[in-house]
Amino acid sequence: MAPRTDAISRRQLLAGGASLAALFALQACSTGEKTETPKGTAGGGDPWKQFSGTTINFISENTSPSAAIAANLAPFEQLTGITVKVQQMELDKVVEKCKLDFSSGTAQNHVIYADPYQILAPMADGLADLRPLLDSGNYPAVDKGLGDFIDTQLQATGSFIDDKKLFALPYDAPTMILHYRKDLFEKYGPRAKADLGFDPTPSDSMTWQQYLAVAKWFNENARSDVAYGIGAQAKQHDALQCDFSNVLWSFGGDYFEKGQSLGLRGSEEPGAVTVGSPAGVAAATFYRDLLKVAHPSSTTWDWTGLADAFVAGEIAMCPNWHEFAAGEEKAFPGKVGYALLPKGPARRAHIFGGTGIGINANAKGDELGAAWLFVNWATSPQTQLMSLGSKVGGGTPTRTSVYELPEVKAEEGKSPSKFPNIRTAETVLKAWQAENIGLRPKVAQWVELDTIIFTELSKMLTRGADPAATMAAMQQQMQKAMQ
Amino acid sequence: MSAGLDTAPRTTLRTRAVPPARAGRARRRARPPRGLKTFEFAMMAPALTVLFVLSWVPFVILIAMSFAKVRTLGGVSLTFTGADNWSAVLGDGAIWASWARSLVYFVAIVGLEMLLGLAVALVLHQLVRARSVVLSIVLLPMFLAPVLVGLLGRFMLDSTIGLYAKILQGVGLGDDLLASPSTALPTIVSIDVWQWTPLVALILLAGLTAVPPATLEAATVDGAGYLRTLVSIILPQMKPIILVALLVRSMDAIRYFDIVVATTNGGPADATKIIPIKLYEFAFRFNNQLGKAAVLGLTMLAFSIVMARIFLRFFGERPSIAAGDGGDRG
Amino acid sequence: MTTIRPPAARSMSRLLVPALAVVIAVWAGLPLLWMLLTAFKPDTAIRTSHPTISFTPTLDNFRNLFLGGNRVGAYLVNSLVVTGVSTVIAVVLGCLAGYGLTHWASRYKRDVAFWVLSTRMAPIAAVLVPLFVMFRGAGLVNTIPGLVLAHLSFNLPFAIWLMSAFFARIPESVEEAALLDGCTKWRRFRTVSLPMARAGIVTTAVLCMVFSWNDYAFSSALSGPDTATLPQAAGALVTQSGIDWGLLSALAVVVAVPMLIAGLAVRRHLVSGLSLGAVTGE
């Protein structure tokens, strides 16, 4: 296997390199081009029917609105004659699939569940600009116009850096709020109040310190009804970053110098990484203390695991996405209450997990047109109302007009409810106010930063690493990733 | 890479020039020195051509990517950056830690599966009644998709509803095994051991049937000396088949990562982040880090080739294996 | 299996061995049994912190799997096609190449054998990325032929490896006798060697089938919504309103049962197949 072979394999290598170059030259990309606005030929003048007969694919995280839509596609198919196949999977998988699909040069998935942080920001080049479609007279107009979408959500889920482009329309709006078992607090409330000196029932005035104290009290006094006072979503997973962010912001910390202002449109220059600040360390220290009293399996739970545990009656309260309300209502009808998250020294922060749906930039012709009709339909007030009442999930409307419908208003806080997720509406609407909402920085590197954040936190929680050292390591690695 | 890989494509490349029909009629005695214009080689040609395309093209792509910054959105593009990816990967402490973890994982699963597999094989061999029923049950896990095995493990160990978790809680082991860095890796190892010990046992059982009954008899009669007989007499006779089992398992232990993905996906605190998970992260989660993924891929390939070399050196000593004959007479 | 029982094994092993055998069977079988039961449990019997075996069996999980928004039927068809085609190709080419390799008299034989083996050992994670880039250039991403090709990347070397071992077992005298009769090498292969290796072919086919059917990593990176295979459905069942363990168990049953049956059917040959497989090196 000496020099002779080497020469040959070198030649092969060159040949391989050449064919490789040819392979890469195949790329036919359309980045930066204006999205086309194809006109369909079917349907005899009905703009909804013009792409009749087309089949499109919709890839989505397995969220309740998508479950509701997947289970109730018939109205759309009747309206348009378009067949929609919905694929639902965990968010991690959606991110991977989109990355592969956008890279493949073709469009396997036409409609994309574009998580603003994990898909929109890092892969904006793979998504079509929706403005030309919105402005074109070829399609039915968006009902009630863009103004009907809650404005912060339209920006946070739809735009990235360039305000002239719109990549997605707000599709769902999960936001973390405090979920608690009313029945347990009714039973133990008076005793706990006597012991602790304040009303333990979660309310809009609760602080994180009080939350911690109540958790401990439950651990010590309520074992016969519930295993632990609180749980957390502290698996080495995106969920851990989300759970921690609430605490970080409420303690006055943030990931970047430009802080919350990065949440809406995002930026290529977010400023210095500030996560290692004293506020960051204080937040980490508190979060670690919190996890010491939380259900010990918390470090294996993401949001789904936490919701499962809550529904199984393992914990009395926890912060989680509000759209889990529907499942909780099934398990404990009328017994689950919702409140704002506890207050920290600086503010109160509720991480916003809303997502828009957009269109794959590789989609062309009828498929592009059909995808746009679907995006339009899926985010319309009527569809959001339908999702709210769905048996398999329950949507989280992104339109002001839906929350104002009398039939929706009537369901707020009711049990049994036609629209179980609306039980949380009062709390969620407060959580969305500018001073209460928590927004992650929208930067292209977010997935990597996210991984650094939840990995370091996981080390702190499970290996007993020092909070200050944890935040310093996080800061240092995040800086490196931003270079 | 290795010398072994270098020779192969050269031979295959020429294959295409040899039409099978003519090769079939080629003279039998005076073979061309390289054995390329033979009937036998013509038979290998289609398969080797497919394999060539499926292994060498990716290999070259991998090398090219490892020296470049790769963008894939809106068309694939490579910007060559010299050895940047290599120095970044080789200088990354977290990656070395991941290698160490991978080695521990690899040695643990292969070692445990060999030991337990031997134990299971010995028991089954001694079993008089219902041997084939027990064997059938024991074999089942290996036919299950690894990703489902991982999910099944998660289900059995779920601290809220899992059967095994409840049993463990019953005996006072209330901690969630996948939650703590000290137990997560051992737990994943034991899930893998559950799935693949049957295969090792099956192979070793075949080896045991080839050991002369008298030897085994001597071992069983003298209970106290059983272990000694096992180590000093039976195992040496089974050496070739043990190596077979070792090769079969090592091969897949390096390859698969489905179980880890389905259970912890690297956590907690990176305790189960073995190299394939790390690679996956670079390639499919992070932005524009395919170059680093390629570097990791190449180092993994090198590792597996070295392993194969080592094993084949063992086999090289033994031209044939007598064991396993009992198998298909049943 | 030939059972030559050592007569004296009676003494101490009479109780110990069956006891150990039971332990082993429970260890291997219990999780599978539990999965099987879970597949027939209603959701309330699954989501309880007291695992139970008393419940009213239901087919709801299976019904939900194939009806509703889960599209498992389409996945099943893809799985059947990909597994079937890739297995047939792997076995046919594997038989030819395995035979060729066994009888090939060349000083490169060992190198080729090693190269074949090493392609089977290549870590999946390492292969996925370049395979994706290559398939993208060839327009094979998200296609059934692409997936078949991807599965060949591990099944073809495996088939060659195994088949060459089976061919090597055929006594040389048989082969030579055929040649003396005036057979061409091709006829000898077809009429003498191939029939004698029947057990090997079945074993190889079943093992290739199992690997292809159970593959998750390749199909998750290279298949799209229209080409996803059955194990992919597992990911889709981890839903946000909780992991639906009932559905997942039902899926596992659907995925596992065909493989379990096939695997057990060739159990005997499996032993000799796998144990002989490794002599290819020489």
PDB file of C-alpha atoms in Angstrom, chain A residues 127-260:
ATOM      1  CA  LEU A 127     -38.734  30.946   3.327  1.00  0.00           C
ATOM      2  CA  ALA A 128     -40.702  32.881   0.740  1.00  0.00           C
ATOM      3  CA  ASP A 129     -41.526  36.540   1.290  1.00  0.00           C
ATOM      4  CA  LEU A 130     -45.292  36.687   1.664  1.00  0.00           C
ATOM      5  CA  ARG A 131     -45.693  40.393   0.832  1.00  0.00           C
ATOM      6  CA  PRO A 132     -46.087  39.926  -2.940  1.00  0.00           C
ATOM      7  CA  LEU A 133     -48.746  37.286  -2.284  1.00  0.00           C
ATOM      8  CA  LEU A 134     -50.535  39.559   0.163  1.00  0.00           C
ATOM      9  CA  ASP A 135     -50.474  42.454  -2.268  1.00  0.00           C
ATOM     10  CA  SER A 136     -51.410  40.459  -5.355  1.00  0.00           C
ATOM     11  CA  GLY A 137     -54.941  40.684  -6.656  1.00  0.00           C
ATOM     12  CA  ASN A 138     -54.765  37.044  -7.744  1.00  0.00           C
ATOM     13  CA  TYR A 139     -55.911  35.699  -4.395  1.00  0.00           C
ATOM     14  CA  PRO A 140     -58.659  36.229  -1.870  1.00  0.00           C
ATOM     15  CA  ALA A 141     -57.657  38.936   0.584  1.00  0.00           C
ATOM     16  CA  VAL A 142     -56.670  38.112   4.150  1.00  0.00           C
ATOM     17  CA  ASP A 143     -59.881  38.422   6.144  1.00  0.00           C
ATOM     18  CA  LYS A 144     -59.930  41.597   8.284  1.00  0.00           C
ATOM     19  CA  GLY A 145     -56.417  42.430   7.059  1.00  0.00           C
ATOM     20  CA  LEU A 146     -53.059  42.134   8.783  1.00  0.00           C
ATOM     21  CA  GLY A 147     -54.217  44.658  11.359  1.00  0.00           C
ATOM     22  CA  ASP A 148     -56.359  41.996  12.999  1.00  0.00           C
ATOM     23  CA  PHE A 149     -53.293  40.016  14.078  1.00  0.00           C
ATOM     24  CA  ILE A 150     -51.950  40.984  17.465  1.00  0.00           C
ATOM     25  CA  ASP A 151     -49.212  43.344  16.393  1.00  0.00           C
ATOM     26  CA  THR A 152     -46.337  42.116  18.543  1.00  0.00           C
ATOM     27  CA  GLN A 153     -47.091  38.576  17.362  1.00  0.00           C
ATOM     28  CA  LEU A 154     -47.104  39.598  13.714  1.00  0.00           C
ATOM     29  CA  GLN A 155     -43.654  41.103  14.133  1.00  0.00           C
ATOM     30  CA  ALA A 156     -42.225  38.421  16.379  1.00  0.00           C
ATOM     31  CA  THR A 157     -43.362  35.506  14.285  1.00  0.00           C
ATOM     32  CA  GLY A 158     -43.352  37.032  10.818  1.00  0.00           C
ATOM     33  CA  SER A 159     -40.375  39.286  10.314  1.00  0.00           C
ATOM     34  CA  PHE A 160     -36.637  38.968  10.456  1.00  0.00           C
ATOM     35  CA  ILE A 161     -34.393  42.029  10.254  1.00  0.00           C
ATOM     36  CA  ASP A 162     -35.853  43.440   7.019  1.00  0.00           C
ATOM     37  CA  ASP A 163     -39.208  44.918   7.929  1.00  0.00           C
ATOM     38  CA  LYS A 164     -40.309  45.053   4.290  1.00  0.00           C
ATOM     39  CA  LYS A 165     -40.469  41.298   4.126  1.00  0.00           C
ATOM     40  CA  LEU A 166     -42.968  39.100   5.887  1.00  0.00           C
ATOM     41  CA  PHE A 167     -42.087  35.423   6.176  1.00  0.00           C
ATOM     42  CA  ALA A 168     -44.989  34.028   8.146  1.00  0.00           C
ATOM     43  CA  LEU A 169     -48.454  34.805   9.474  1.00  0.00           C
ATOM     44  CA  PRO A 170     -49.090  34.283  13.212  1.00  0.00           C
ATOM     45  CA  TYR A 171     -50.486  30.808  13.609  1.00  0.00           C
ATOM     46  CA  ASP A 172     -50.337  29.995  17.283  1.00  0.00           C
ATOM     47  CA  ALA A 173     -49.363  31.858  20.396  1.00  0.00           C
ATOM     48  CA  PRO A 174     -48.372  29.553  23.248  1.00  0.00           C
ATOM     49  CA  THR A 175     -47.075  31.554  26.164  1.00  0.00           C
ATOM     50  CA  MET A 176     -45.916  30.331  29.533  1.00  0.00           C
ATOM     51  CA  ILE A 177     -48.161  30.996  32.474  1.00  0.00           C
ATOM     52  CA  LEU A 178     -48.550  29.389  35.871  1.00  0.00           C
ATOM     53  CA  HIS A 179     -50.814  26.336  35.962  1.00  0.00           C
ATOM     54  CA  TYR A 180     -52.035  25.254  39.383  1.00  0.00           C
ATOM     55  CA  ARG A 181     -54.436  22.779  40.959  1.00  0.00           C
ATOM     56  CA  LYS A 182     -57.244  24.821  42.468  1.00  0.00           C
ATOM     57  CA  ASP A 183     -58.556  21.829  44.384  1.00  0.00           C
ATOM     58  CA  LEU A 184     -55.269  21.366  46.228  1.00  0.00           C
ATOM     59  CA  PHE A 185     -54.968  25.032  47.050  1.00  0.00           C
ATOM     60  CA  GLU A 186     -58.519  25.093  48.348  1.00  0.00           C
ATOM     61  CA  LYS A 187     -57.771  22.156  50.592  1.00  0.00           C
ATOM     62  CA  TYR A 188     -54.372  23.242  51.900  1.00  0.00           C
ATOM     63  CA  GLY A 189     -54.611  27.010  51.399  1.00  0.00           C
ATOM     64  CA  PRO A 190     -55.713  28.016  54.894  1.00  0.00           C
ATOM     65  CA  ARG A 191     -53.134  25.821  56.631  1.00  0.00           C
ATOM     66  CA  ALA A 192     -50.373  26.992  54.355  1.00  0.00           C
ATOM     67  CA  LYS A 193     -51.410  30.598  54.840  1.00  0.00           C
ATOM     68  CA  ALA A 194     -51.201  30.180  58.589  1.00  0.00           C
ATOM     69  CA  ASP A 195     -47.749  28.634  58.321  1.00  0.00           C
ATOM     70  CA  LEU A 196     -46.292  30.933  55.687  1.00  0.00           C
ATOM     71  CA  GLY A 197     -47.942  34.207  56.517  1.00  0.00           C
ATOM     72  CA  PHE A 198     -49.232  34.934  53.006  1.00  0.00           C
ATOM     73  CA  ASP A 199     -51.900  33.523  50.744  1.00  0.00           C
ATOM     74  CA  PRO A 200     -50.210  30.648  48.906  1.00  0.00           C
ATOM     75  CA  THR A 201     -52.712  30.535  46.046  1.00  0.00           C
ATOM     76  CA  PRO A 202     -50.963  31.695  42.866  1.00  0.00           C
ATOM     77  CA  SER A 203     -52.057  35.178  41.990  1.00  0.00           C
ATOM     78  CA  ASP A 204     -50.810  38.139  40.071  1.00  0.00           C
ATOM     79  CA  SER A 205     -48.909  39.366  43.094  1.00  0.00           C
ATOM     80  CA  MET A 206     -46.902  36.231  43.866  1.00  0.00           C
ATOM     81  CA  THR A 207     -43.114  36.534  43.883  1.00  0.00           C
ATOM     82  CA  TRP A 208     -40.594  33.871  42.974  1.00  0.00           C
ATOM     83  CA  GLN A 209     -39.502  33.660  46.614  1.00  0.00           C
ATOM     84  CA  GLN A 210     -43.076  32.974  47.649  1.00  0.00           C
ATOM     85  CA  TYR A 211     -43.421  30.414  44.884  1.00  0.00           C
ATOM     86  CA  LEU A 212     -40.362  28.638  46.269  1.00  0.00           C
ATOM     87  CA  ALA A 213     -41.725  28.756  49.812  1.00  0.00           C
ATOM     88  CA  VAL A 214     -45.087  27.327  48.729  1.00  0.00           C
ATOM     89  CA  ALA A 215     -43.303  24.539  46.848  1.00  0.00           C
ATOM     90  CA  LYS A 216     -41.384  23.585  49.987  1.00  0.00           C
ATOM     91  CA  TRP A 217     -44.529  23.750  52.095  1.00  0.00           C
ATOM     92  CA  PHE A 218     -46.322  21.343  49.768  1.00  0.00           C
ATOM     93  CA  ASN A 219     -43.379  18.943  49.788  1.00  0.00           C
ATOM     94  CA  GLU A 220     -43.548  18.830  53.564  1.00  0.00           C
ATOM     95  CA  ASN A 221     -47.292  18.907  54.178  1.00  0.00           C
ATOM     96  CA  ALA A 222     -49.266  17.579  51.251  1.00  0.00           C
ATOM     97  CA  ARG A 223     -47.591  14.334  50.286  1.00  0.00           C
ATOM     98  CA  SER A 224     -50.782  12.366  50.658  1.00  0.00           C
ATOM     99  CA  ASP A 225     -52.404  14.292  47.802  1.00  0.00           C
ATOM    100  CA  VAL A 226     -49.549  15.321  45.597  1.00  0.00           C
ATOM    101  CA  ALA A 227     -45.967  14.109  45.374  1.00  0.00           C
ATOM    102  CA  TYR A 228     -44.326  17.518  44.980  1.00  0.00           C
ATOM    103  CA  GLY A 229     -45.271  21.153  45.098  1.00  0.00           C
ATOM    104  CA  ILE A 230     -43.744  22.132  41.805  1.00  0.00           C
ATOM    105  CA  GLY A 231     -42.220  20.683  38.668  1.00  0.00           C
ATOM    106  CA  ALA A 232     -40.037  22.201  36.007  1.00  0.00           C
ATOM    107  CA  GLN A 233     -39.149  21.490  32.397  1.00  0.00           C
ATOM    108  CA  ALA A 234     -35.458  20.983  33.002  1.00  0.00           C
ATOM    109  CA  LYS A 235     -34.458  18.259  30.577  1.00  0.00           C
ATOM    110  CA  GLN A 236     -31.362  19.070  28.553  1.00  0.00           C
ATOM    111  CA  HIS A 237     -33.601  20.495  25.861  1.00  0.00           C
ATOM    112  CA  ASP A 238     -34.953  23.752  24.470  1.00  0.00           C
ATOM    113  CA  ALA A 239     -37.579  23.562  27.216  1.00  0.00           C
ATOM    114  CA  LEU A 240     -34.960  24.189  29.907  1.00  0.00           C
ATOM    115  CA  GLN A 241     -33.876  27.403  28.233  1.00  0.00           C
ATOM    116  CA  CYS A 242     -37.518  28.507  27.996  1.00  0.00           C
ATOM    117  CA  ASP A 243     -38.194  27.703  31.634  1.00  0.00           C
ATOM    118  CA  PHE A 244     -35.064  29.481  32.782  1.00  0.00           C
ATOM    119  CA  SER A 245     -35.578  32.525  30.574  1.00  0.00           C
ATOM    120  CA  ASN A 246     -38.673  33.481  32.564  1.00  0.00           C
ATOM    121  CA  VAL A 247     -36.536  33.645  35.689  1.00  0.00           C
ATOM    122  CA  LEU A 248     -33.591  35.335  33.977  1.00  0.00           C
ATOM    123  CA  TRP A 249     -35.687  38.190  32.633  1.00  0.00           C
ATOM    124  CA  SER A 250     -37.619  38.690  35.824  1.00  0.00           C
ATOM    125  CA  PHE A 251     -34.316  39.038  37.678  1.00  0.00           C
ATOM    126  CA  GLY A 252     -33.294  41.751  35.231  1.00  0.00           C
ATOM    127  CA  GLY A 253     -30.884  39.705  33.144  1.00  0.00           C
ATOM    128  CA  ASP A 254     -30.899  39.035  29.407  1.00  0.00           C
ATOM    129  CA  TYR A 255     -28.910  37.179  26.803  1.00  0.00           C
ATOM    130  CA  PHE A 256     -27.630  40.193  24.886  1.00  0.00           C
ATOM    131  CA  GLU A 257     -26.920  43.825  25.486  1.00  0.00           C
ATOM    132  CA  LYS A 258     -29.807  44.861  23.261  1.00  0.00           C
ATOM    133  CA  GLY A 259     -32.093  42.664  25.320  1.00  0.00           C
ATOM    134  CA  GLN A 260     -35.806  42.491  24.644  1.00  0.00           C
TER     135      GLN A 260
END
